[in-house]
Coordinates of C-alpha atoms in Angstrom, one line a residue:
X1 CA 108.6 81.2 123.3
X2 CA 109.4 81.9 119.6
X3 CA 109.0 85.5 118.4
X4 CA 105.8 86.4 116.6
X5 CA 105.9 86.5 112.9
X6 CA 106.0 90.2 111.7
X7 CA 102.8 91.4 110.0
X8 CA 102.5 91.1 106.3
X9 CA 102.8 94.8 105.7
X10 CA 106.0 95.0 107.9
X11 CA 107.6 92.2 106.0
X12 CA 106.7 93.8 102.7
X13 CA 108.1 97.2 103.6
X14 CA 111.3 95.4 104.8
X15 CA 111.8 93.9 101.4
X16 CA 111.3 90.3 102.6
X17 CA 108.5 89.6 100.1
X18 CA 110.4 90.9 97.0
X19 CA 110.0 87.6 95.1
X20 CA 106.2 88.1 95.0
X21 CA 106.4 91.5 93.3
X22 CA 108.1 93.1 90.3
X23 CA 109.4 96.1 92.3
X24 CA 110.4 96.7 95.9
X25 CA 108.4 99.4 97.8
X26 CA 111.1 102.0 97.3
X27 CA 111.9 101.4 93.6
X28 CA 110.1 104.5 92.3
X29 CA 112.8 105.5 89.8
X30 CA 112.6 102.0 88.1
X31 CA 108.8 102.3 88.0
X32 CA 108.9 105.7 86.3
X33 CA 111.5 104.5 83.8
X34 CA 109.3 101.9 82.2
X35 CA 107.8 102.6 78.8
X36 CA 104.1 101.8 78.9
X37 CA 102.1 101.8 75.6
X38 CA 98.5 102.3 76.7
X39 CA 95.3 103.5 75.0
X40 CA 95.7 106.9 76.6
X41 CA 93.8 109.0 74.1
X42 CA 90.8 106.6 73.9
X43 CA 90.8 106.3 77.7
X44 CA 90.9 110.1 78.2
X45 CA 88.1 110.5 75.7
X46 CA 85.8 108.0 77.5
X47 CA 86.7 109.4 80.9
X48 CA 86.0 112.9 79.6
X49 CA 82.5 112.0 78.7
X50 CA 81.9 110.4 82.1
X51 CA 83.5 113.4 83.9
X52 CA 81.1 115.8 82.0
X53 CA 78.1 113.6 82.9
X54 CA 79.1 113.5 86.6
X55 CA 79.8 117.2 86.9
X56 CA 83.5 117.0 87.4
X57 CA 85.3 120.4 88.1
X58 CA 87.7 122.0 85.7
X59 CA 90.8 120.6 87.5
X60 CA 89.6 117.1 86.7
X61 CA 89.3 118.0 83.0
X62 CA 92.8 119.4 83.1
X63 CA 94.0 116.0 84.4
X64 CA 92.3 114.4 81.5
X65 CA 94.4 116.5 79.1
X66 CA 97.5 115.4 81.0
X67 CA 96.4 111.7 80.8
X68 CA 96.3 111.9 76.9
X69 CA 100.0 112.9 76.9
X70 CA 102.0 109.9 75.5
X71 CA 104.4 110.3 78.5
X72 CA 101.8 110.3 81.1
X73 CA 101.6 107.9 84.1
X74 CA 98.9 107.4 86.7
X75 CA 98.8 106.6 90.4
X76 CA 95.7 104.5 90.9
X77 CA 93.7 103.5 93.9
X78 CA 90.2 102.2 94.2
X79 CA 87.3 100.9 96.3
X80 CA 83.8 99.5 96.1
X81 CA 81.3 102.3 95.7
X82 CA 79.8 102.2 99.2
X83 CA 76.7 104.1 100.3
X84 CA 77.6 107.6 101.4
X85 CA 81.3 107.0 100.5
X86 CA 81.4 103.8 102.5
X87 CA 84.1 103.6 105.2
X88 CA 86.3 106.7 105.7
X89 CA 89.4 105.0 104.3
X90 CA 88.0 105.6 100.8
X91 CA 89.0 109.2 101.3
X92 CA 92.4 108.2 102.8
X93 CA 93.1 106.1 99.7
X94 CA 92.1 108.9 97.4
X95 CA 94.3 111.4 99.2
X96 CA 97.2 109.0 99.2
X97 CA 97.0 108.7 95.4
X98 CA 96.7 112.4 95.0
X99 CA 99.7 113.2 97.1
X100 CA 101.8 110.4 95.6
X101 CA 100.9 111.6 92.0
X102 CA 102.1 115.1 93.0
X103 CA 105.4 113.7 94.4
X104 CA 106.1 111.8 91.1
X105 CA 104.8 114.4 88.7
X106 CA 107.1 116.3 86.4
X107 CA 106.5 118.7 83.5
X108 CA 107.8 116.3 80.8
X109 CA 106.2 113.2 82.3
X110 CA 102.9 114.1 84.0
X111 CA 101.5 111.8 86.7
X112 CA 97.7 111.8 87.3
X113 CA 95.7 110.3 90.2
X114 CA 92.9 107.9 89.3
X115 CA 90.2 106.4 91.6
X116 CA 89.0 103.1 90.3
X117 CA 85.4 102.6 91.2
X118 CA 84.9 98.8 91.7
X119 CA 81.5 98.9 90.1
X120 CA 81.9 95.4 88.7
X121 CA 81.8 94.0 92.3
X122 CA 78.5 92.3 93.2
X123 CA 78.9 91.9 96.9
X124 CA 76.0 94.3 97.6
X125 CA 75.9 93.5 101.3
X126 CA 79.2 95.3 101.5
X127 CA 78.1 98.5 99.9
X128 CA 74.4 98.9 100.7
X129 CA 74.9 100.6 104.1
X130 CA 76.9 103.2 106.0
X131 CA 77.7 103.6 109.7
X132 CA 77.5 106.9 111.4
X133 CA 78.1 108.0 115.0
X134 CA 75.7 110.6 116.3
X135 CA 76.3 113.3 118.9
X136 CA 75.1 111.0 121.7
X137 CA 77.7 108.4 120.6
X138 CA 75.1 106.0 119.3
X139 CA 76.1 104.1 116.2
X140 CA 73.6 104.1 113.3
X141 CA 73.5 101.8 110.4
X142 CA 71.9 103.5 107.3
X143 CA 71.0 101.3 104.4
X144 CA 69.2 101.0 101.1
X145 CA 67.7 97.8 99.6
X146 CA 70.1 96.9 96.8
X147 CA 69.4 93.8 94.7
X148 CA 71.7 90.9 95.6
X149 CA 74.1 89.5 93.1
X150 CA 74.1 92.5 90.8
X151 CA 77.2 94.6 90.2
X152 CA 76.7 98.1 91.8
X153 CA 77.6 99.7 88.5
X154 CA 74.7 97.9 86.9
X155 CA 72.1 98.7 89.5
X156 CA 69.9 101.6 88.2
X157 CA 69.8 104.5 90.6
X158 CA 66.3 104.9 92.2
X159 CA 64.9 108.2 93.4
X160 CA 63.4 106.6 96.5
X161 CA 67.0 105.6 97.6
X162 CA 67.9 109.3 97.6
X163 CA 64.9 110.1 99.7
X164 CA 65.7 107.3 102.1
X165 CA 69.4 108.3 102.5
X166 CA 68.5 112.0 103.1
X167 CA 65.8 111.0 105.6
X168 CA 68.2 108.8 107.5
X169 CA 70.9 111.5 107.5
X170 CA 68.4 113.9 109.1
X171 CA 67.5 111.3 111.7
X172 CA 71.1 110.9 112.7
X173 CA 71.2 114.6 113.1
X174 CA 74.0 117.1 113.9
X175 CA 74.4 120.8 113.6
X176 CA 71.4 121.9 111.5
X177 CA 73.5 123.8 108.9
X178 CA 75.9 120.9 108.6
X179 CA 73.1 118.4 108.1
X180 CA 71.6 120.6 105.4
X181 CA 74.9 120.8 103.6
X182 CA 75.4 117.0 103.8
X183 CA 71.9 116.4 102.5
X184 CA 72.4 118.9 99.7
X185 CA 75.6 117.3 98.7
X186 CA 73.9 113.9 98.3
X187 CA 71.0 115.4 96.4
X188 CA 73.2 117.3 94.0
X189 CA 75.5 114.3 93.2
X190 CA 72.5 112.0 92.6
X191 CA 71.0 114.2 89.9
X192 CA 73.1 112.7 87.1
X193 CA 73.3 109.3 88.6
X194 CA 72.3 106.5 86.3
X195 CA 73.6 103.7 88.6
X196 CA 74.1 103.2 92.3
X197 CA 77.9 103.5 91.7
X198 CA 77.4 106.8 90.0
X199 CA 76.4 108.5 93.3
X200 CA 79.8 107.4 94.8
X201 CA 81.6 108.7 91.6
X202 CA 79.7 112.0 91.8
X203 CA 80.7 112.4 95.5
X204 CA 84.4 111.7 94.8
X205 CA 84.4 114.3 91.9
X206 CA 82.6 116.9 94.0
X207 CA 84.8 116.5 97.1
X208 CA 88.2 115.8 95.5
X209 CA 87.9 116.5 91.8
X210 CA 89.5 120.0 92.3
X211 CA 92.6 118.1 93.4
X212 CA 92.9 116.7 89.9
X213 CA 91.6 113.3 90.8
X214 CA 89.9 111.3 88.0
X215 CA 87.2 108.7 88.5
X216 CA 87.1 105.4 86.4
X217 CA 84.1 103.1 86.5
X218 CA 84.9 100.0 84.4
X219 CA 81.2 99.1 84.0
X220 CA 80.6 102.1 81.6
X221 CA 80.3 100.6 78.1
X222 CA 82.9 102.7 76.4
X223 CA 85.5 101.9 79.1
X224 CA 84.6 98.2 79.4
X225 CA 85.5 97.7 75.7
X226 CA 89.1 98.7 76.5
X227 CA 89.7 95.5 78.5
X228 CA 89.0 93.2 75.6
X229 CA 92.6 92.1 75.0
X230 CA 93.2 90.9 78.6
X231 CA 89.8 89.1 78.7
X232 CA 90.4 87.4 75.3
X233 CA 93.8 86.1 76.5
X234 CA 92.2 84.9 79.7
X235 CA 89.4 83.1 77.9
X236 CA 92.0 81.4 75.6
X237 CA 94.0 80.0 78.6
X238 CA 91.7 80.1 81.7
X239 CA 93.7 77.7 83.9
X240 CA 97.1 79.4 83.7
X241 CA 96.4 82.3 86.0
X242 CA 94.4 80.1 88.4
X243 CA 97.4 77.9 88.7
X244 CA 99.7 80.9 89.2
X245 CA 97.5 82.2 92.1
X246 CA 97.5 78.8 93.7
X247 CA 101.2 78.4 93.4
X248 CA 101.8 81.8 94.9
X249 CA 99.5 80.9 97.8
X250 CA 101.5 77.7 98.4
X251 CA 104.7 79.7 98.5
X252 CA 103.2 82.2 101.0
X253 CA 102.3 79.3 103.3
X254 CA 105.8 78.0 103.2
X255 CA 107.1 81.2 104.7
X256 CA 104.4 81.3 107.3
X257 CA 101.8 83.6 105.7
X258 CA 98.2 82.8 104.9
X259 CA 97.1 83.5 101.2
X260 CA 94.3 85.9 100.6
X261 CA 93.0 84.3 97.4
X262 CA 91.9 80.7 96.7
X263 CA 90.3 79.1 93.7
X264 CA 87.8 76.2 94.0
X265 CA 87.4 73.3 91.6
X266 CA 87.1 74.4 87.9
X267 CA 87.0 78.1 88.9
X268 CA 88.3 80.7 86.6
X269 CA 89.2 84.4 87.0
X270 CA 86.2 85.5 85.1
X271 CA 82.5 86.4 85.7
X272 CA 79.6 86.7 83.4
X273 CA 76.5 88.8 83.6
X274 CA 73.2 87.0 82.9
X275 CA 69.7 88.4 83.0
X276 CA 67.8 87.6 86.3
X277 CA 64.1 87.4 87.0
X278 CA 64.1 91.0 88.0
X279 CA 65.4 92.1 84.6
X280 CA 68.8 93.0 86.0
X281 CA 72.2 91.5 85.0
X282 CA 73.3 89.1 87.7
X283 CA 77.0 88.3 88.0
X284 CA 78.1 84.6 88.0
X285 CA 81.5 82.9 88.2
X286 CA 82.5 81.1 85.1
X287 CA 83.9 77.6 85.5
X288 CA 86.0 75.7 82.9
X289 CA 86.0 71.9 82.5
X290 CA 88.8 71.8 80.0
X291 CA 86.6 72.3 76.9
X292 CA 83.7 74.6 77.7
X293 CA 82.7 77.2 80.3
X294 CA 79.7 77.2 82.5
X295 CA 77.7 79.4 84.9
X296 CA 75.1 78.1 87.4
X297 CA 72.5 78.4 84.6
X298 CA 74.1 77.3 81.3
X299 CA 77.2 76.3 79.3
X300 CA 79.3 78.5 77.0
X301 CA 81.7 77.5 74.2
X302 CA 84.9 79.6 74.1
X303 CA 84.0 81.1 70.7
X304 CA 80.7 82.3 72.1
X305 CA 82.3 84.1 75.0
X306 CA 84.9 85.6 72.6
X307 CA 82.0 87.0 70.5
X308 CA 80.4 88.5 73.6
X309 CA 83.6 90.4 74.4
X310 CA 83.3 92.2 71.1
X311 CA 79.5 92.5 70.8
X312 CA 78.6 93.2 74.5
X313 CA 81.5 94.7 76.3
X314 CA 81.0 94.4 80.0
X315 CA 79.2 91.1 80.0
X316 CA 82.4 89.2 80.8
X317 CA 84.4 90.7 83.6
X318 CA 87.5 89.9 85.7
X319 CA 87.4 88.3 89.1
X320 CA 89.6 89.7 91.9
X321 CA 92.6 87.6 90.7
X322 CA 92.5 89.3 87.3
X323 CA 91.0 92.8 88.0
X324 CA 94.3 94.6 88.9
X325 CA 95.9 93.2 85.7
X326 CA 93.0 94.4 83.6
X327 CA 93.3 97.8 85.3
X328 CA 97.1 98.1 84.6
X329 CA 96.7 96.8 81.0
X330 CA 94.7 99.9 80.2
X331 CA 96.1 102.5 82.6
X332 CA 99.8 103.6 82.4
X333 CA 100.2 102.8 86.0
X334 CA 103.3 103.8 87.8
X335 CA 102.0 103.0 91.3
X336 CA 99.0 101.3 92.9
X337 CA 97.9 102.6 96.3
X338 CA 96.4 99.8 98.3
X339 CA 95.2 98.8 101.8
X340 CA 96.6 95.9 103.8
X341 CA 94.0 93.4 102.5
X342 CA 94.7 94.3 98.9
X343 CA 98.4 94.0 99.4
X344 CA 97.9 90.4 100.6
X345 CA 96.1 89.3 97.4
X346 CA 98.4 91.2 95.1
X347 CA 101.2 89.1 96.5
X348 CA 99.6 86.2 94.6
X349 CA 99.3 88.0 91.3
X350 CA 102.8 88.3 89.9
X351 CA 102.3 85.2 87.7
X352 CA 99.0 86.6 86.5
X353 CA 100.7 89.9 85.4
X354 CA 103.5 87.9 83.8
X355 CA 101.1 85.7 81.8
X356 CA 99.4 88.8 80.4
X357 CA 102.7 90.6 79.7
X358 CA 101.6 93.5 81.9
X359 CA 104.3 95.0 84.2
X360 CA 103.3 94.8 87.8
X361 CA 103.4 98.4 89.1
X362 CA 104.9 99.8 92.3
X363 CA 102.7 98.7 95.1
X364 CA 102.4 101.5 97.8
X365 CA 100.5 101.0 101.1
X366 CA 97.9 103.8 101.6
X367 CA 97.9 106.4 104.4
X368 CA 95.6 105.9 107.3
X369 CA 93.4 108.6 109.0
X370 CA 91.9 108.9 112.4
X371 CA 89.5 111.7 113.3
X372 CA 90.0 112.8 116.9
X373 CA 86.8 114.6 117.9
X374 CA 87.0 117.0 120.8
X375 CA 85.6 114.6 123.4
X376 CA 88.2 112.0 122.4
X377 CA 91.0 114.5 122.7
X378 CA 89.8 115.6 126.1
X379 CA 89.7 112.0 127.4
X380 CA 93.1 111.2 126.1
X381 CA 94.6 114.3 127.6
X382 CA 92.9 113.6 131.0
X383 CA 94.7 110.3 131.2
X384 CA 98.0 111.5 129.7
X385 CA 97.7 109.3 126.7
X386 CA 98.2 110.0 123.0
X387 CA 96.4 108.1 120.2
X388 CA 99.4 105.9 119.5
X389 CA 99.6 104.6 123.1
X390 CA 95.8 104.0 123.2
X391 CA 95.8 102.2 119.8
X392 CA 98.7 100.0 120.8
X393 CA 97.3 98.9 124.2
X394 CA 93.6 99.9 124.4
X395 CA 92.3 98.7 127.8
X396 CA 95.9 98.0 129.0
X397 CA 96.7 101.7 128.6
X398 CA 93.9 102.6 131.1
X399 CA 94.9 99.9 133.5
X400 CA 98.5 101.1 133.6
X401 CA 97.3 104.7 134.2
X402 CA 95.1 103.6 137.1
X403 CA 97.9 101.6 138.7
X404 CA 100.0 104.7 138.5
X405 CA 97.3 106.9 139.9
X406 CA 96.7 104.6 142.8
X407 CA 100.4 104.3 143.6
X408 CA 100.8 100.6 142.6
X409 CA 102.8 101.0 139.4
X410 CA 106.1 101.7 141.3
X411 CA 105.7 98.5 143.2
X412 CA 105.5 96.4 140.1
X413 CA 108.4 98.2 138.5
X414 CA 110.5 97.7 141.6
X415 CA 109.7 94.0 141.7
X416 CA 110.8 93.6 138.1
X417 CA 114.0 95.6 138.8
X418 CA 114.8 93.4 141.7
X419 CA 114.1 90.3 139.7
X420 CA 116.5 91.5 137.0
X421 CA 119.3 92.2 139.6
X422 CA 118.8 88.9 141.4
X423 CA 118.7 87.0 138.1
X424 CA 122.0 88.4 137.1
X425 CA 123.5 87.5 140.4
X426 CA 122.1 83.9 140.1
X427 CA 123.4 83.6 136.6
X428 CA 126.9 84.7 137.7
X429 CA 127.0 82.2 140.6
X430 CA 125.5 79.3 138.6
X431 CA 127.9 80.0 135.8
X432 CA 130.8 79.5 138.2
X433 CA 129.4 76.2 139.2
X434 CA 128.1 74.7 135.9
X435 CA 127.4 76.8 132.8
X436 CA 124.9 74.3 131.5
X437 CA 122.5 75.5 134.3
X438 CA 122.4 79.1 133.0
X439 CA 119.5 78.3 130.6
X440 CA 117.4 76.9 133.5
X441 CA 117.9 80.1 135.5
X442 CA 117.0 82.3 132.5
X443 CA 113.8 80.3 131.8
X444 CA 112.8 80.6 135.4
X445 CA 113.4 84.4 135.3
X446 CA 111.2 84.7 132.2
X447 CA 108.4 82.7 133.9
X448 CA 108.5 84.9 137.0
X449 CA 108.6 88.1 134.9
X450 CA 105.5 86.9 133.0
X451 CA 103.8 86.1 136.3
X452 CA 104.5 89.7 137.5
X453 CA 103.1 91.1 134.3
X454 CA 100.1 88.9 134.5
X455 CA 99.5 90.1 138.1
X456 CA 99.9 93.7 137.0
X457 CA 97.2 93.2 134.3
X458 CA 94.9 91.5 136.8
X459 CA 95.3 94.3 139.3
X460 CA 94.7 96.9 136.6
X461 CA 91.5 95.1 135.5
X462 CA 90.3 95.1 139.1
X463 CA 90.9 98.8 139.4
X464 CA 89.1 99.5 136.1
X465 CA 86.1 97.4 137.2
X466 CA 85.8 99.5 140.4
X467 CA 86.3 102.9 138.6
X468 CA 82.9 103.7 137.0
X469 CA 84.1 107.0 135.6
X470 CA 87.2 105.6 133.9
X471 CA 85.1 102.7 132.5
X472 CA 82.7 105.2 131.0
X473 CA 85.6 107.2 129.5
X474 CA 87.0 104.0 128.0
X475 CA 83.6 103.1 126.5
X476 CA 83.4 106.5 124.9
X477 CA 86.9 106.1 123.3
X478 CA 85.9 102.7 122.0
X479 CA 82.7 104.2 120.5
X480 CA 84.7 106.8 118.6
X481 CA 87.9 105.0 117.7
X482 CA 87.0 101.4 117.5
X483 CA 83.2 101.3 116.9
X484 CA 81.9 97.7 117.0
X485 CA 85.5 96.6 117.6
X486 CA 86.7 97.9 114.2
X487 CA 89.2 100.7 113.6
X488 CA 87.3 103.9 113.0
X489 CA 88.2 104.4 109.3
X490 CA 87.2 100.9 108.4
X491 CA 83.6 101.3 109.6
X492 CA 82.4 104.8 109.9
X493 CA 81.4 106.9 106.9
X494 CA 82.9 110.4 106.4
X495 CA 79.3 111.6 106.6
X496 CA 79.5 110.9 110.3
X497 CA 81.9 113.8 110.6
X498 CA 80.3 115.9 107.9
X499 CA 77.1 116.1 110.0
X500 CA 79.0 117.3 113.1
X501 CA 81.7 119.6 111.7
X502 CA 80.6 120.4 108.1
X503 CA 81.6 119.1 104.7
X504 CA 84.1 121.8 103.8
X505 CA 85.9 121.9 107.2
X506 CA 86.3 118.1 107.2
X507 CA 87.5 118.0 103.6
X508 CA 90.1 120.6 104.4
X509 CA 91.3 118.3 107.1
X510 CA 91.3 115.2 104.8
X511 CA 93.3 117.2 102.3
X512 CA 96.2 117.4 104.9
X513 CA 96.6 113.6 104.5
X514 CA 100.0 112.6 103.0
X515 CA 100.8 109.7 100.6
X516 CA 101.6 107.4 103.5
X517 CA 101.7 107.0 107.3
X518 CA 99.1 107.7 110.0
X519 CA 97.4 111.1 110.1
X520 CA 95.4 112.4 113.0
X521 CA 92.6 114.8 112.0
X522 CA 91.4 117.1 114.7
X523 CA 88.2 119.1 113.9

């Protein structure tokens, strides 16, 4: 059988996808050598106002002074502003950016970490909830009723949402003092919140602002105005970047990879906010027929949209295929820290960056984190497994342990050893008769080896079915490490751990995260 195609990330790190990016993963020096003229002073002034409003600590204000330096660079990462920080990888992304910024920082060329709050995103069903695992290993879905189709940065924060979140946190429970601390954290960060996204921003500042991390929400009016140049160019030639994304997608398919981004008929890389029946601005994709633009409700002439950019900054916003370019047109970005999904769609954006004359930054995969709670550690130790073994094999790891415990593992290994020895003897004899038959013998050996491995798996499954205690332990590991079948950090909120172990102790663990790689956090 042909070998499986390596994962996208593996191929990227190996340099096989270099034609889709401006820089290879290790070209840090080249990234730092670029001259980037950006509105640093104006951006720092706007972010300073926002930092003051959100209660950012002194270390964040010190980073703002560094950002205003004409030689400054930033390491940027970002995420949608999910309820209660959303999935835990938000913190992993933030720490990756913080650590990388420190690695690249120098006195004459400061590097500042920035967390981009994707407040322009209107997929409210992705941010209106949080998953937490309680002490009884029951998974809870906490949620608030956000309006559909409205960017989270444009949804006014409501006091009843705070009360609902705090009530739900208390229902999940934990150590009383930790529950009280977690609820207090949410209450304090909500005080200055004007939008739903503001709560997320406030939490990031409260938890990681002392690390010098800055928060940028592009929906804030003063910041939105800074993206005008990119949006004007996009409005002037709306089909160029769509064609570039499509062409890159075709190129990915030719090398056996599925593109992440697609564009439908007449679609552009732009959205527009229009007032809905609820009085809130609803976000709609703009389409272009060659002469005019249209949303689901009306048509727009290009000149009308150009005027909107100047008169109502924030009404016209970038879609996913333009958002990173708008980001890097305003920020002096040296590196962009991303997850695996973001890496896939960035592979289609080199032409978009080129059209807007914005250098594509160094793209760095984020670190990953896994919290190994005490029950998880005890179960892994009981079966002689580490997290890496379990992650790689899941149920198979338990099946192999059971085969070994019941004395069957040696029998399978011995069968495979004998098969190897006898196959070599057969190949030697057949080669002496007719070398063209060697392939037939080798294929037969592979089929028998697979049959033995299949039988090993079936035997392990049977032992696991008959071992109630081991099945229960496996179920507990799945609940903690792969809740609902998803990797822990992609589903569970950090508040799941705050309630059990405390906000400060858990944040001390998260701060041990490096700029890359997998990190096991053991409270």
